[in-house]
Amino acid sequence: MTFPTAKLLINGELVGASDGAEMDSVNPSDESLLGRAAHATATDVADAVKAGEAAWPAWHALGVDRRAEVMRTLAARIRDRKEEIARTETRDTGNLYRAMLGDVERAASRIEFYAGLGHAMTGHTYPATPNHMHLSEREPFGTVGRIVAFNHPFYFLASRVGAPLIAGNAMVLKSPDQAPLSGGIFAEICRDVLPPGVVNIMHGSGAQTGDALVRDPRVKRLGFIGSVGTARAIQRSAAEVAIKHITLELGGKNMMVVLPDADLDKAAALAVAGMNFEWQGQSCGSTSCLMLHESIHDAVLERIVARMKTINVGDPFESGSGMGPLISAAHHGKVMAAIDKGTQQGARLRVGGERPAGSAFAKGYWVAPTLFSDVDPGSALATEEIFGPVLSVVRWSTPDDVLKMDAASSLGLTASVVATDVSKAMAFARRLRVGYVWINCVGPHYTGVPYGGFKNSGVGREEGLEEILSYTDLKSITIAVPAL
């Protein structure tokens, strides 16, 4: 049987790793081999950066309008292969096919969004002295690096080229080693649309390929989406070779706070929706810590239990499936260990907590949607990101109960507040130390709205104008203006 191989893209050419190494990609539904990806060496990364350094001056010199035109073509070519990309992504990640179709469309849409924002990269003038003109302008960093997470491989790879490219940079991207195959398709599209060297795509492990990119002193600007632990390792490695501008979009133990006046059915629906079961709860923004006020706790919990029991775990290509498998054996082990720890710490397991029954689930990285109640506010279930389909329910009585938990957390990515009285919800939103708050809604990222976290959940903001500006350096110029 012939398996597809995702090639590296270096200077406009699809190539294997310089040492011939490849890594396997496994179907998380049944553990069968799906394909392989070239495993980039440090030499390959250095060649990719060299290609970017040669390409970015001409790319920048095209000007905003021409760069935008090329980027819109890139988005169109992505849409041309939408179904192929989504099928590959579903097989490689276990995420639902309908969700992956949405990811591909969102990626193309975000590239178009940034193409249209190019003329917002403005400088300023400054009235500092009467005999000079003081001005600033924005310039690209040159070659920038991006390392993305496994939960949305294609979306993160493709959508995150928008801001750097419109700013005039070249790029070296690293796909997630758990799911690299859609990155091979994106490499083919970029080869066909972009000038050689403007986008270079690597596959490989974080320890080898990612570290080589982080440590290359020519790459001043880095963006990373992933875990707190990996982000800290990136900061350490980068600091050993150069001073770098690094933005980090990391995880969270995100609260959904349900106030006493909330509509009970709406609260239950939002609690389930906020878990992002379409991605098996593998979402940094999932509201996995549900804070139910004691006056409505039992009534809302009953509704959530009923809803979660109806989620159909199964083949991610089937329209009736509500959740697929986890990404890998290692991650499955991590999630199951967190579930076991929760039980040991005295939480009450209400739904799930084990591999679904049946021969269809004998192989693969399956776990049923899981719900714990009676969760202690200081326990691991309430404080540690699991990155899986595990919802922890905590009872609260006073606002201080919620605010103390928030203050004690080292994370601060998102939160949701559910209430009839929006003024009370807004009061919570302003007190919670997180980067994004939904009120009476959950989940989606909206075009142009900045996204990022407080505390250890990240540095910087993505998905808006702020992201474009973060891929530029600011140069100040002073011109002497003599008197007439």
XYZ file of N, CA and C in Angstrom, residues 253 288-290 297 301 337-353 370-383 386 390-395:
132
model
N -7.408 27.308 31.885
C -8.430 26.566 32.633
C -9.593 27.533 32.757
N -13.846 24.684 30.508
C -13.842 23.359 31.135
C -14.039 23.398 32.644
N -14.124 24.597 33.221
C -14.391 24.736 34.655
C -15.715 25.484 34.803
N -16.772 24.742 35.061
C -18.116 25.315 35.105
C -18.467 25.710 36.529
N -27.520 25.198 41.023
C -26.541 24.153 40.734
C -27.186 22.851 40.292
N -27.077 21.294 36.491
C -26.272 20.079 36.380
C -27.091 18.942 35.783
N -5.246 9.829 32.694
C -4.602 10.027 33.996
C -5.268 11.158 34.767
N -5.675 12.224 34.065
C -6.363 13.329 34.726
C -7.727 12.887 35.259
N -8.415 12.033 34.501
C -9.705 11.509 34.955
C -9.516 10.642 36.200
N -8.518 9.776 36.180
C -8.245 8.927 37.339
C -7.901 9.768 38.562
N -7.120 10.820 38.357
C -6.733 11.694 39.461
C -7.951 12.398 40.042
N -8.867 12.828 39.176
C -10.078 13.469 39.651
C -10.901 12.567 40.547
N -11.027 11.308 40.144
C -11.760 10.342 40.963
C -11.062 10.132 42.305
N -9.740 10.027 42.265
C -8.971 9.821 43.498
C -9.080 11.004 44.450
N -9.254 12.218 43.887
C -9.344 13.409 44.731
C -10.759 13.678 45.232
N -11.675 12.765 44.969
C -12.988 12.844 45.585
C -14.089 13.464 44.759
N -13.811 13.848 43.513
C -14.880 14.390 42.665
C -15.828 13.262 42.260
N -17.047 13.627 41.946
C -18.064 12.637 41.582
C -18.154 12.534 40.071
N -17.876 11.371 39.529
C -17.951 11.133 38.093
C -19.409 10.909 37.707
N -19.935 11.819 36.885
C -21.353 11.756 36.530
C -21.601 11.204 35.130
N -20.655 11.441 34.223
C -20.802 10.988 32.839
C -19.419 10.576 32.334
N -19.366 9.486 31.564
C -18.147 9.129 30.849
C -17.037 8.624 31.743
N -15.814 9.077 31.416
C -14.645 8.707 32.192
C -13.931 7.471 31.710
N -16.839 13.475 29.376
C -16.731 13.201 30.812
C -17.151 14.412 31.630
N -17.919 14.170 32.679
C -18.410 15.236 33.563
C -18.172 14.853 35.009
N -17.519 15.737 35.737
C -17.352 15.598 37.176
C -18.144 16.695 37.883
N -18.823 16.325 38.951
C -19.426 17.313 39.854
C -18.746 17.202 41.219
N -19.156 18.071 42.143
C -18.562 18.096 43.493
C -17.040 18.243 43.410
N -16.600 19.097 42.522
C -15.170 19.310 42.318
C -14.668 20.353 43.314
N -13.613 20.000 44.024
C -13.018 20.930 44.975
C -12.319 22.063 44.224
N -12.530 23.324 44.639
C -11.931 24.457 43.912
C -10.412 24.419 43.830
N -9.769 23.733 44.758
C -8.313 23.682 44.722
C -7.749 22.441 44.080
N -8.609 21.558 43.584
C -8.154 20.288 43.009
C -7.620 20.477 41.592
N -6.950 19.442 41.104
C -6.400 19.490 39.752
C -7.495 19.651 38.707
N -8.655 19.023 38.943
C -9.743 19.147 37.979
C -10.188 20.588 37.794
N -10.048 21.389 38.825
C -10.507 22.780 38.774
C -9.408 23.754 38.383
N -8.159 23.325 38.432
C -7.063 24.275 38.250
C -6.121 23.969 37.095
N -6.678 20.208 31.080
C -6.612 18.810 30.658
C -6.504 18.711 29.145
N -13.302 16.826 29.207
C -13.567 16.668 30.641
C -14.061 17.990 31.205
N -15.311 18.004 31.653
C -15.941 19.188 32.226
C -16.016 19.037 33.740
N -15.488 20.030 34.457
C -15.476 20.018 35.922
C -16.457 21.054 36.448
N -17.339 20.641 37.364
C -18.372 21.527 37.894
C -18.054 21.882 39.336
N -17.987 23.183 39.606
C -17.687 23.714 40.937
C -18.883 24.533 41.415
N -19.266 24.345 42.651
C -20.373 25.083 43.255
C -19.825 26.364 43.910
